[in-house]
Coordinates of C-alpha atoms in Angstrom, one line a residue:
X1213 CA 0.0 0.0 0.0
X1214 CA 2.7 2.5 1.0
X1215 CA 4.8 1.5 -2.1
X1216 CA 1.8 2.1 -4.4
X1217 CA 1.1 5.5 -2.8
X1218 CA 4.8 6.4 -3.3
X1219 CA 4.6 5.5 -7.0
X1220 CA 1.5 7.6 -7.5
X1221 CA 3.0 10.7 -5.7
X1222 CA 6.2 10.3 -7.8
X1223 CA 4.1 10.3 -11.0
X1224 CA 2.2 13.4 -9.9
X1225 CA 5.4 15.2 -9.0
X1226 CA 6.8 14.6 -12.5
X1227 CA 3.5 15.7 -14.1
X1228 CA 2.9 19.0 -12.4
X1229 CA 6.0 20.8 -13.6
X1230 CA 5.0 19.9 -17.2
X1231 CA 1.6 21.5 -16.6
X1232 CA 3.3 24.7 -15.7
X1233 CA 4.3 25.0 -19.3
X1234 CA 0.9 24.2 -20.7
X1235 CA 0.1 24.5 -24.4
X1236 CA -3.2 26.0 -25.5
X1237 CA -4.1 23.6 -28.3
X1238 CA -2.0 20.7 -29.8
X1239 CA -2.8 21.7 -33.4
X1240 CA -0.7 24.9 -33.0
X1241 CA 3.0 24.3 -33.4
X1242 CA 4.5 27.6 -32.2
X1243 CA 3.8 30.4 -29.8
X1244 CA 5.3 33.8 -28.9
X1245 CA 5.1 35.5 -25.5
X1246 CA 3.9 39.1 -25.5
X1247 CA 4.1 41.1 -22.3
X1248 CA 1.8 44.1 -21.7
X1249 CA 3.4 46.3 -19.2
X1250 CA 1.9 49.7 -18.1
X1251 CA 4.3 50.1 -15.2
X1252 CA 6.6 53.1 -14.7
X1253 CA 9.5 51.3 -16.3
X1254 CA 7.6 50.5 -19.5
X1255 CA 4.3 52.1 -20.7
X1256 CA 4.0 54.4 -17.6
X1257 CA 0.2 54.9 -18.1
X1258 CA -0.2 56.0 -14.5
X1259 CA -3.4 54.0 -13.7
X1260 CA -5.3 51.0 -14.9
X1261 CA -6.7 51.6 -18.4
X1262 CA -9.2 48.7 -18.3
X1263 CA -10.2 47.1 -21.6
X1264 CA -7.9 48.3 -24.4
X1265 CA -7.5 47.3 -28.1
X1266 CA -3.7 47.0 -28.0
X1267 CA -1.7 47.2 -31.3
X1268 CA 0.6 44.3 -31.8
X1269 CA 3.2 45.4 -34.3
X1270 CA 5.2 42.5 -35.8
X1271 CA 8.2 43.0 -38.0
X1272 CA 11.4 41.1 -38.9
X1273 CA 13.1 42.5 -35.8
X1274 CA 10.7 40.7 -33.4
X1275 CA 9.1 38.0 -35.5
X1276 CA 10.5 35.7 -38.2
X1277 CA 7.2 35.1 -40.1
X1278 CA 8.2 31.4 -40.4
X1279 CA 5.6 28.7 -40.0
X1280 CA 2.7 31.1 -40.0
X1281 CA -0.1 31.2 -42.6
X1282 CA 0.4 33.6 -45.5
X1283 CA -2.7 35.5 -44.4
X1284 CA -2.3 35.2 -40.7
X1285 CA -5.4 33.1 -40.4
X1286 CA -3.8 30.8 -37.9
X1287 CA -2.9 33.6 -35.4
X1288 CA -4.6 33.2 -32.0
X1289 CA -4.0 35.3 -29.0
X1290 CA -4.5 33.6 -25.6
X1291 CA -4.3 35.0 -22.1
X1292 CA -1.7 34.0 -19.6
X1293 CA -3.9 31.2 -18.3
X1294 CA -3.5 29.4 -21.7
X1295 CA -7.3 29.0 -21.8
X1296 CA -8.9 32.4 -22.5
X1297 CA -8.9 33.3 -26.2
X1298 CA -8.7 37.0 -26.9
X1299 CA -10.4 38.7 -29.8
X1300 CA -8.2 40.2 -32.4
X1301 CA -8.4 41.9 -35.8
X1302 CA -5.7 41.9 -38.5
X1303 CA -5.3 45.3 -40.1
X1304 CA -2.3 44.3 -42.2
X1305 CA -0.4 41.0 -42.6
X1306 CA 2.4 40.7 -45.2
X1307 CA 5.0 38.0 -44.5
X1308 CA 6.9 38.9 -47.7
X1309 CA 7.5 42.5 -46.5
X1310 CA 7.9 41.2 -42.9
X1311 CA 5.1 43.4 -41.5
X1312 CA 1.9 42.8 -39.5
X1313 CA -0.5 45.0 -37.6
X1314 CA -2.9 43.2 -35.3
X1315 CA -5.3 44.7 -32.8
X1316 CA -5.8 42.5 -29.7
X1317 CA -8.6 43.0 -27.2
X1318 CA -6.8 43.0 -23.9
X1319 CA -9.4 42.8 -21.1
X1320 CA -7.5 44.9 -18.6
X1321 CA -4.3 46.9 -19.1
X1322 CA -2.9 47.5 -15.7
X1323 CA -0.3 50.1 -14.4
X1324 CA 0.9 47.5 -11.9
X1325 CA 1.8 43.9 -12.6
X1326 CA 2.8 43.1 -16.2
X1327 CA 0.6 40.5 -17.9
X1328 CA 1.7 37.9 -20.4
X1329 CA -0.2 37.0 -23.6
X1330 CA 0.6 34.1 -25.9
X1331 CA 0.5 34.5 -29.7
X1332 CA 0.0 31.0 -31.2
X1333 CA 0.6 30.2 -34.8
X1334 CA 1.6 27.3 -37.1
X1335 CA -1.7 25.5 -37.8
X1336 CA -2.3 25.4 -41.6
X1337 CA -5.8 24.0 -41.1
X1338 CA -7.0 26.9 -38.8
X1339 CA -9.7 29.1 -40.2
X1340 CA -9.5 32.9 -39.9
X1341 CA -10.9 34.2 -36.7
X1342 CA -10.1 37.9 -36.6
X1343 CA -13.1 40.1 -36.0
X1344 CA -13.0 43.8 -35.5
X1345 CA -16.5 43.9 -34.2
X1346 CA -15.4 41.9 -31.2
X1347 CA -11.9 43.5 -30.8
X1348 CA -13.4 46.9 -30.0
X1349 CA -15.9 47.2 -27.2
X1350 CA -19.5 48.3 -27.9
X1351 CA -18.8 51.9 -26.7
X1352 CA -16.7 52.5 -29.8
X1353 CA -19.1 53.8 -32.4
X1354 CA -16.6 54.4 -35.3
X1355 CA -13.1 53.1 -35.9
X1356 CA -11.3 53.8 -39.2
X1357 CA -8.0 52.0 -39.9
X1358 CA -7.9 53.3 -43.6
X1359 CA -6.5 49.9 -44.7
X1360 CA -8.9 49.5 -47.6
X1361 CA -7.1 51.9 -50.1
X1362 CA -8.8 54.4 -52.5
X1363 CA -12.3 53.6 -51.3
X1364 CA -14.6 55.0 -48.6
X1365 CA -13.1 54.0 -45.2
X1366 CA -14.8 51.0 -43.6
X1367 CA -16.0 51.2 -40.0
X1368 CA -14.5 48.3 -38.0
X1369 CA -17.2 48.3 -35.3
X1370 CA -20.6 46.6 -35.5
X1371 CA -22.4 49.9 -36.1
X1372 CA -21.3 50.1 -39.7
X1373 CA -20.6 53.9 -39.8
X1374 CA -18.6 53.7 -43.0
X1375 CA -17.3 56.8 -44.7
X1376 CA -19.3 58.6 -47.3
X1377 CA -16.5 59.8 -49.5
X1378 CA -13.5 58.2 -51.1
X1379 CA -10.1 58.7 -49.6
X1380 CA -6.6 59.1 -51.0
X1381 CA -4.4 56.3 -49.5
X1382 CA -1.1 57.1 -47.9
X1383 CA 1.5 54.3 -47.3
X1384 CA 3.9 54.1 -44.4
X1385 CA 1.9 56.1 -41.9
X1386 CA 2.1 55.7 -38.1
X1387 CA 0.0 52.5 -38.4
X1388 CA 0.4 51.0 -41.8
X1389 CA -1.8 52.8 -44.3
X1390 CA -3.7 56.1 -43.7
X1391 CA -5.6 58.8 -45.7
X1392 CA -4.4 62.0 -47.3
X1393 CA -6.6 65.0 -46.5
X1394 CA -6.7 68.4 -48.2
X1395 CA -8.7 68.0 -51.4
X1396 CA -12.1 67.9 -49.6
X1397 CA -14.0 66.8 -46.6
X1398 CA -14.2 63.1 -45.6
X1399 CA -17.8 62.9 -44.7
X1400 CA -19.1 60.7 -41.9
X1401 CA -22.7 59.4 -41.8
X1402 CA -25.4 60.9 -39.7
X1403 CA -26.6 57.8 -37.8
X1404 CA -28.3 57.3 -34.5
X1405 CA -25.2 55.6 -33.1
X1406 CA -23.2 58.7 -33.8
X1407 CA -25.8 61.1 -32.4
X1408 CA -24.8 63.2 -29.3
X1409 CA -27.3 64.4 -26.7
X1410 CA -27.1 67.8 -25.2
X1411 CA -24.6 67.6 -22.3
X1412 CA -23.7 64.1 -23.4
X1413 CA -20.3 62.3 -23.4
X1414 CA -18.0 61.7 -26.4
X1415 CA -14.4 60.8 -27.1
X1416 CA -12.6 61.6 -30.4
X1417 CA -9.1 60.5 -31.2
X1418 CA -6.9 60.4 -34.3
X1419 CA -3.3 60.4 -35.5
X1420 CA -2.5 63.5 -37.7
X1421 CA 0.5 64.6 -39.6
X1422 CA 0.2 68.2 -41.0
X1423 CA 2.1 68.8 -44.2
X1424 CA 2.2 72.5 -43.4
X1425 CA 1.0 74.6 -40.5
X1426 CA -1.8 77.1 -41.2
X1427 CA -4.5 79.0 -39.5
X1428 CA -7.7 77.4 -38.2
X1429 CA -7.3 74.0 -39.9
X1430 CA -10.2 71.6 -39.2
X1431 CA -9.6 68.1 -38.3
X1432 CA -13.0 67.0 -37.0
X1433 CA -16.1 69.3 -37.5
X1434 CA -19.7 68.7 -36.6
X1435 CA -22.4 71.4 -36.6
X1436 CA -26.1 71.2 -35.8
X1437 CA -27.7 74.6 -36.1
X1438 CA -25.8 77.0 -33.9
X1439 CA -24.3 74.1 -31.9
X1440 CA -20.8 73.0 -32.9
X1441 CA -17.9 70.8 -32.0
X1442 CA -14.6 71.5 -33.7
X1443 CA -11.2 69.9 -33.3
X1444 CA -8.5 71.7 -35.2
X1445 CA -5.0 73.1 -35.4
X1446 CA -4.2 76.8 -35.5
X1447 CA -0.6 77.4 -36.5
X1448 CA 0.5 74.1 -35.1
X1449 CA -1.4 74.5 -31.8
X1450 CA -4.3 72.0 -31.4
X1451 CA -7.6 73.4 -30.1
X1452 CA -11.1 72.3 -29.4
X1453 CA -14.1 74.6 -29.9
X1454 CA -17.7 74.2 -28.6
X1455 CA -20.4 76.6 -29.6
X1456 CA -17.9 79.3 -30.5
X1457 CA -16.0 78.9 -27.3
X1458 CA -12.4 77.9 -28.0
X1459 CA -9.8 76.4 -25.7
X1460 CA -6.6 78.3 -24.7
X1461 CA -3.3 77.5 -26.5
X1462 CA -1.7 74.3 -25.4
X1463 CA 1.1 72.0 -26.5
X1464 CA 2.0 72.5 -30.2
X1465 CA 2.7 69.8 -32.8
X1466 CA 5.2 69.8 -35.6
X1467 CA 4.7 69.7 -39.4
X1468 CA 5.7 66.4 -41.0
X1469 CA 5.5 64.5 -37.7
X1470 CA 2.8 62.3 -36.4
X1471 CA 0.9 63.4 -33.3
X1472 CA -1.9 61.7 -31.4
X1473 CA -4.8 64.1 -30.7
X1474 CA -7.9 63.3 -28.6
X1475 CA -10.9 65.2 -27.2
X1476 CA -13.0 64.0 -24.3
X1477 CA -16.3 65.5 -23.3
X1478 CA -17.9 64.7 -20.0
X1479 CA -20.5 66.7 -18.1
X1480 CA -19.5 70.4 -18.4
X1481 CA -15.9 69.9 -19.3
X1482 CA -14.3 69.2 -22.7
X1483 CA -10.6 68.3 -22.5
X1484 CA -7.9 68.2 -25.2
X1485 CA -5.1 65.6 -25.2
X1486 CA -1.9 65.6 -27.2
X1487 CA 0.2 62.5 -27.1
X1488 CA -2.2 60.9 -24.7
X1489 CA -1.7 63.6 -22.1
X1490 CA -4.2 66.4 -21.2
X1491 CA -3.0 69.8 -22.3
X1492 CA -6.0 72.2 -22.0
X1493 CA -9.7 72.0 -21.1
X1494 CA -12.8 73.9 -21.8
X1495 CA -15.6 74.6 -19.4
X1496 CA -18.5 73.7 -21.7
X1497 CA -20.9 71.0 -22.4
X1498 CA -21.7 69.5 -25.7
X1499 CA -24.8 70.6 -27.7
X1500 CA -27.1 68.1 -29.3
X1501 CA -25.5 66.9 -32.5
X1502 CA -27.5 64.8 -35.0
X1503 CA -26.0 65.9 -38.3
X1504 CA -23.2 64.5 -40.4
X1505 CA -19.6 65.3 -39.4
X1506 CA -16.5 65.8 -41.5
X1507 CA -12.8 65.0 -41.3
X1508 CA -10.2 67.4 -42.7
X1509 CA -12.6 70.2 -43.6
X1510 CA -15.4 72.3 -42.3
X1511 CA -19.1 71.5 -42.8
X1512 CA -21.7 74.2 -43.5
X1513 CA -23.9 75.2 -40.5
X1514 CA -27.5 74.1 -40.6
X1515 CA -30.4 76.1 -39.5
X1516 CA -30.6 76.8 -35.7
X1517 CA -32.3 74.2 -33.7
X1518 CA -34.2 74.3 -30.5
X1519 CA -31.3 72.6 -28.7
X1520 CA -28.8 75.2 -29.8
X1521 CA -27.7 77.7 -27.1
X1522 CA -29.7 80.9 -27.1
X1523 CA -28.0 83.8 -28.8
X1524 CA -25.3 81.6 -30.4
X1525 CA -24.3 82.5 -33.9
X1526 CA -22.8 80.3 -36.6
X1527 CA -19.1 80.3 -36.5
X1528 CA -16.9 81.4 -39.4
X1529 CA -15.8 78.6 -41.8
X1530 CA -12.5 76.8 -41.0
X1531 CA -9.7 76.1 -43.4
X1532 CA -9.1 72.6 -44.7
X1533 CA -6.5 70.4 -43.0
X1534 CA -3.7 69.5 -45.4
X1535 CA -1.9 66.4 -44.3
X1536 CA -2.4 62.7 -43.4
X1537 CA -4.7 61.1 -40.9
X1538 CA -4.8 57.6 -39.4
X1539 CA -6.7 55.5 -36.8
X1540 CA -9.8 57.7 -36.3
X1541 CA -12.0 56.7 -33.4
X1542 CA -15.3 57.9 -31.9
X1543 CA -16.7 56.7 -28.7
X1544 CA -20.1 57.4 -27.1
X1545 CA -18.4 57.5 -23.6
X1546 CA -15.7 59.6 -22.0
X1547 CA -12.7 57.3 -22.1
X1548 CA -10.3 57.1 -19.2
X1549 CA -7.1 59.1 -19.3
X1550 CA -5.0 56.0 -18.9
X1551 CA -6.7 54.4 -22.0
X1552 CA -5.9 57.5 -24.1
X1553 CA -2.4 57.4 -22.9
X1554 CA -2.1 53.7 -23.6
X1555 CA -3.4 54.3 -27.1
X1556 CA -0.8 57.0 -27.8
X1557 CA 2.0 54.9 -26.4
X1558 CA 1.1 51.5 -27.9
X1559 CA 0.2 52.8 -31.4
X1560 CA 3.4 54.7 -32.0
X1561 CA 6.3 53.4 -34.0
X1562 CA 8.2 52.4 -30.9
X1563 CA 5.6 51.0 -28.4
X1564 CA 6.7 50.9 -24.8
X1565 CA 3.6 49.1 -23.7
X1566 CA 4.4 45.8 -25.5
X1567 CA 7.4 43.6 -25.3
X1568 CA 8.1 40.3 -27.2
X1569 CA 9.8 37.2 -26.0
X1570 CA 11.5 34.3 -27.9
X1571 CA 9.3 32.0 -30.0
X1572 CA 8.6 28.5 -28.6
X1573 CA 7.9 25.3 -30.4
X1574 CA 5.6 22.6 -29.2
X1575 CA 7.5 19.4 -28.3
X1576 CA 5.0 16.9 -29.6
X1577 CA 2.3 17.4 -27.1
X1578 CA -0.5 14.8 -27.2
X1579 CA -4.2 15.6 -27.3
X1580 CA -4.5 14.1 -23.8
X1581 CA -1.8 16.5 -22.6
X1582 CA -3.8 19.4 -24.2
X1583 CA -6.9 18.4 -22.3
X1584 CA -4.9 18.2 -19.1
X1585 CA -3.6 21.7 -19.7
X1586 CA -7.1 23.1 -20.2
X1587 CA -8.5 21.6 -16.9
X1588 CA -9.7 24.3 -14.4
X1589 CA -9.2 24.0 -10.6
X1590 CA -12.6 22.4 -10.0
X1591 CA -11.9 19.6 -12.5
X1592 CA -8.5 19.0 -10.8
X1593 CA -10.3 18.6 -7.5
X1594 CA -12.7 16.0 -8.9
X1595 CA -9.9 14.2 -10.7
X1596 CA -7.8 14.3 -7.5
X1597 CA -10.7 12.7 -5.5
X1598 CA -11.1 10.1 -8.2
X1599 CA -7.4 9.4 -8.2
X1600 CA -7.6 8.8 -4.4
X1601 CA -10.5 6.4 -5.0
X1602 CA -8.5 4.6 -7.7
X1603 CA -5.4 4.2 -5.6
X1604 CA -7.4 2.8 -2.7
X1605 CA -9.4 0.5 -4.9
X1606 CA -6.3 -0.8 -6.7
X1607 CA -4.5 -1.3 -3.4
X1608 CA -7.5 -3.3 -2.1
X1609 CA -7.7 -5.4 -5.3
X1610 CA -4.0 -6.1 -5.3
X1611 CA -3.9 -7.0 -1.6
X1612 CA -7.0 -9.1 -1.8
X1613 CA -5.7 -10.9 -5.0
X1614 CA -2.4 -11.8 -3.3
X1615 CA -4.2 -12.9 -0.1
X1616 CA -6.7 -15.1 -2.0
X1617 CA -4.0 -16.6 -4.0
X1618 CA -1.9 -17.5 -1.0
X1619 CA -5.0 -18.9 0.7
X1620 CA -5.9 -21.0 -2.3
X1621 CA -2.4 -22.5 -2.7
X1622 CA -2.2 -23.2 1.1
X1623 CA -5.6 -24.9 1.1
X1624 CA -4.6 -27.1 -1.9
X1625 CA -1.4 -28.1 -0.1
X1626 CA -3.2 -28.9 3.2
X1627 CA -6.0 -30.9 1.7
X1628 CA -3.4 -33.0 0.0
X1629 CA -1.8 -33.7 3.4
X1630 CA -5.2 -34.4 5.0
X1631 CA -6.2 -36.9 2.4
X1632 CA -2.9 -38.7 2.5
X1633 CA -3.5 -39.2 6.3
X1634 CA -6.8 -41.0 5.6
X1635 CA -7.1 -44.1 7.9
X1636 CA -4.8 -42.6 10.5
X1637 CA -6.2 -40.8 13.6
X1638 CA -7.7 -37.4 12.7
X1639 CA -5.2 -35.6 15.0
X1640 CA -2.2 -37.1 13.2
X1641 CA -1.4 -33.9 11.2
X1642 CA -1.5 -31.8 14.4
X1643 CA 0.7 -34.3 16.3
X1644 CA 3.2 -35.2 13.6
X1645 CA 3.8 -31.6 12.5
X1646 CA 4.1 -32.7 8.9
X1647 CA 2.2 -29.6 7.6
X1648 CA 4.7 -26.8 6.6
X1649 CA 4.6 -23.6 8.6
X1650 CA 3.7 -21.4 5.6
X1651 CA 0.7 -23.6 4.8
X1652 CA -0.5 -23.3 8.5
X1653 CA -0.2 -19.5 8.3
X1654 CA -2.1 -19.1 5.1
X1655 CA -4.6 -22.0 4.9
X1656 CA -8.1 -21.4 6.1
X1657 CA -8.7 -25.1 6.0
X1658 CA -5.9 -25.6 8.6
X1659 CA -7.6 -23.2 10.9
X1660 CA -10.8 -25.2 10.6
X1661 CA -8.9 -28.4 11.2
X1662 CA -7.1 -26.8 14.1
X1663 CA -10.3 -25.7 15.9
X1664 CA -11.8 -29.1 15.4
X1665 CA -8.8 -30.9 16.9
X1666 CA -8.8 -28.4 19.8
X1667 CA -12.4 -29.2 20.5
X1668 CA -11.7 -32.9 20.5
X1669 CA -8.7 -32.5 22.9
X1670 CA -10.7 -30.4 25.4
X1671 CA -13.3 -33.1 25.5
X1672 CA -10.6 -35.8 26.0
X1673 CA -9.2 -33.8 28.8
X1674 CA -12.6 -33.7 30.5
X1675 CA -12.9 -37.5 30.3
X1676 CA -15.0 -38.0 27.2
X1677 CA -14.5 -41.2 25.3
X1678 CA -13.3 -40.2 21.9
X1679 CA -13.4 -43.7 20.6
X1680 CA -17.2 -43.4 20.7
X1681 CA -18.0 -39.8 19.9
X1682 CA -21.7 -39.0 20.3
X1683 CA -23.8 -37.2 17.7
X1684 CA -24.1 -34.2 20.1
X1685 CA -20.3 -34.0 20.2
X1686 CA -20.0 -34.2 16.5
X1687 CA -22.6 -31.4 16.2
X1688 CA -20.7 -29.2 18.6
X1689 CA -17.4 -29.7 16.7
X1690 CA -19.2 -28.9 13.4
X1691 CA -20.6 -25.7 15.1
X1692 CA -17.2 -24.7 16.1
X1693 CA -15.9 -25.2 12.6
X1694 CA -18.8 -23.3 11.2
X1695 CA -18.0 -20.4 13.5
X1696 CA -14.4 -20.3 12.2
X1697 CA -15.7 -20.5 8.6
X1698 CA -18.0 -17.5 9.2
X1699 CA -15.1 -15.5 10.6
X1700 CA -12.9 -16.5 7.6
X1701 CA -15.6 -15.4 5.2
X1702 CA -15.9 -12.0 7.1
X1703 CA -12.1 -11.6 6.9
X1704 CA -12.1 -12.2 3.1
X1705 CA -14.9 -9.7 2.6
X1706 CA -13.2 -7.0 4.6
X1707 CA -12.9 -3.8 2.6
X1708 CA -14.8 -5.3 -0.3
X1709 CA -17.5 -2.7 0.4
X1710 CA -15.1 0.0 -0.6
X1711 CA -14.8 -1.6 -4.0
X1712 CA -18.6 -1.6 -4.4
X1713 CA -18.7 2.0 -3.3
X1714 CA -16.1 2.9 -5.9
X1715 CA -18.1 1.1 -8.6
X1716 CA -21.3 2.9 -7.8
X1717 CA -19.9 6.3 -6.7
X1718 CA -17.0 7.1 -9.0
X1719 CA -19.2 7.7 -12.1
X1720 CA -21.4 10.1 -10.1
X1721 CA -18.4 12.0 -8.8
X1722 CA -17.1 12.3 -12.4
X1723 CA -20.5 13.4 -13.7
X1724 CA -20.6 16.0 -10.9
X1725 CA -17.3 17.4 -12.1
X1726 CA -18.5 17.5 -15.7
X1727 CA -21.7 19.4 -14.9
X1728 CA -19.8 22.0 -12.8
X1729 CA -17.1 22.3 -15.6
X1730 CA -19.7 22.8 -18.3
X1731 CA -21.5 25.4 -16.2
X1732 CA -18.2 27.3 -15.7
X1733 CA -17.4 27.1 -19.4
X1734 CA -20.7 28.8 -20.4
X1735 CA -20.5 31.4 -17.7
X1736 CA -16.9 32.4 -18.6
X1737 CA -17.8 32.4 -22.3
X1738 CA -20.8 34.6 -21.6
X1739 CA -18.8 37.0 -19.5
X1740 CA -16.0 37.2 -22.1
X1741 CA -18.5 37.7 -24.9
X1742 CA -17.0 35.0 -27.0
X1743 CA -19.0 31.9 -27.8
X1744 CA -16.9 30.3 -30.6
X1745 CA -15.6 26.8 -30.7
X1746 CA -12.1 27.8 -29.7
X1747 CA -13.2 29.4 -26.5
X1748 CA -15.5 26.7 -25.2
X1749 CA -14.0 23.5 -26.7
X1750 CA -11.0 23.2 -24.2
X1751 CA -13.2 23.7 -21.2
X1752 CA -15.8 21.2 -22.5
X1753 CA -13.1 18.6 -23.2
X1754 CA -11.7 19.1 -19.7
X1755 CA -15.1 18.8 -18.1
X1756 CA -15.9 15.6 -20.0
X1757 CA -12.5 14.2 -18.8
X1758 CA -14.1 14.1 -15.3
X1759 CA -16.7 11.7 -16.5
X1760 CA -14.1 9.6 -18.3
X1761 CA -12.0 9.6 -15.2
X1762 CA -15.0 8.4 -13.1
X1763 CA -15.6 5.5 -15.6
X1764 CA -11.9 4.8 -15.6
X1765 CA -12.0 4.3 -11.9
X1766 CA -15.2 2.4 -11.7
X1767 CA -14.7 -0.1 -14.6
X1768 CA -11.5 -1.7 -13.3
X1769 CA -13.0 -1.8 -9.8
X1770 CA -16.1 -3.6 -11.2
X1771 CA -13.9 -6.2 -13.0
X1772 CA -11.7 -6.6 -9.9
X1773 CA -14.7 -7.0 -7.6
X1774 CA -16.3 -9.7 -9.7
X1775 CA -13.0 -11.6 -10.0
X1776 CA -12.3 -11.3 -6.2
X1777 CA -15.9 -12.3 -5.4
X1778 CA -15.5 -15.5 -7.5
X1779 CA -12.2 -16.3 -5.7
X1780 CA -13.8 -15.7 -2.4
X1781 CA -16.7 -18.0 -3.3
X1782 CA -14.3 -20.7 -4.3
X1783 CA -12.4 -20.5 -1.0
X1784 CA -15.7 -20.5 0.8
X1785 CA -16.9 -23.6 -1.1
X1786 CA -13.6 -25.3 -0.2
X1787 CA -14.1 -24.6 3.5
X1788 CA -17.7 -25.9 3.4
X1789 CA -16.6 -29.1 1.7
X1790 CA -13.8 -29.6 4.2
X1791 CA -16.2 -29.2 7.1
X1792 CA -18.4 -31.9 5.7
X1793 CA -15.5 -34.2 4.9
X1794 CA -13.9 -33.8 8.4
X1795 CA -17.2 -34.4 10.2
X1796 CA -17.9 -37.4 8.0
X1797 CA -14.6 -39.0 8.8
X1798 CA -15.1 -38.2 12.5
X1799 CA -18.5 -40.0 12.5
X1800 CA -17.1 -43.0 10.5
X1801 CA -13.9 -43.5 12.5
X1802 CA -14.8 -42.4 16.0
X1803 CA -18.6 -42.1 16.2
X1804 CA -20.9 -44.2 18.4
X1805 CA -22.7 -45.9 15.5
X1806 CA -19.7 -46.7 13.4
X1807 CA -19.4 -50.1 11.9
X1808 CA -16.6 -52.3 13.3
X1809 CA -14.4 -54.6 11.1
X1810 CA -15.5 -58.3 10.9
X1811 CA -12.4 -59.7 12.6
X1812 CA -12.9 -57.4 15.6
X1813 CA -16.6 -58.4 15.7
X1814 CA -15.8 -62.2 15.8
X1815 CA -13.3 -61.8 18.7
X1816 CA -15.9 -59.9 20.5

């Protein structure tokens, strides 16, 4: 028993270190660690940014583009637990040029402890799974990557707020491809998802690169009657203007250089951010805006509406912005300062928010190893309990099998000695000491024989005539032998009830683990907002492993129980036959009514 437990613990000790290097799915041959670090020595975002679409920029300096699909369809991003699949969107993937731009939906970018992600690749059969509608949270109402070329820009979000005019593409911008402005306004649609209520919240952000600095250049303009919201640049100084009220001068930007500009409106404050950091703010609240907006040029004012401020007059037209623009975003909420800073830091050419580790190759991991790696804590608890039941049941089966085998061999040896002594006094075997010591120790028949001989000796010591044993004495000796037989049967059945409990209980324990595991899979999938096969299959497989483990414990226990029961029945039958045989010889040779040989009868 102790040796068996030692072997099991040794196997577990060798298995657990391997699980620390778990692999998400066996079909993926390679993975690359990516560290998201917003701490002071890296991104320095100051506070937790929450859910952020982080730009993963791959190039030949950090990725070899070997073993990956030509389109990047086999790319998967998995959290540090090697179970949670993160949504992603591929903006650009060109292994020939050695360039890739992927947006990864990171659930929480923290300013404290760095977190690790895994980028898996190397599965030629994997279907494409990138989806921009899932990579950006529902509060984003418009996201333009400008990756489509000379066509109206496509909105990545689920709202479908695609551009209304064609753009002139620009290669080699801050994030892949952008749009050249200056020849006319890039019109945005007037949709309910882009509508702004009076005093509502909004966040606008974009990367801009002015070709030349001029007066009152419009980057984002939206007018509704006398109400307006303008984001622009005046002689290189970004500004925000609400209903004719303009912000004070802040941090300037340079011509020919990319700068991240953002505006956040919340309550009665509108703040301007340059490079992800607040520069100036305006004590104003947004008017109701339900009309179309424009990028890169002004839009004509519409007729005054009831929601426009009283006495407000349409503002003078702004000059067009001449330069390039990239990664335009609109949100219906006021984004956190840390998120805007994380955007500016992670989307730049040299991101300090992300760091890449060395690629790893899978060392022939089996499908069963993949299932083990996907098992949650509750499944391990159930499997551990089943493992304990398995160890105990196997220990009982092995112990009982060895005991029954020794008893059967000893009984066979004893009965041979007993039958060889036929015709001699019944106590000859006990007196002559011809039965080996090991047979005496293991044989249940010897213990029956021994108790019968002891009963006869006690009666002889009390003066009974053993040459004429009465029927009552024979019955008493049989009763003594039956008592020993009952105790031998009880000894053989000891701990057999644990086997029957294992047979009946192990499948239910495994089923319990499966039910709990499947419940957790669906709860986690619902909370993460991802219900695809890649997100639920590992947890489902791990949950079903609990049922398989329960059956794996119960089935051998069932076979072992039936085999041991048959061995026990055989030994019991041998004991019953021996009792009858011993009592019969006693009655024939020493009973009162025994028949005497003829020679003895004539002499009498």
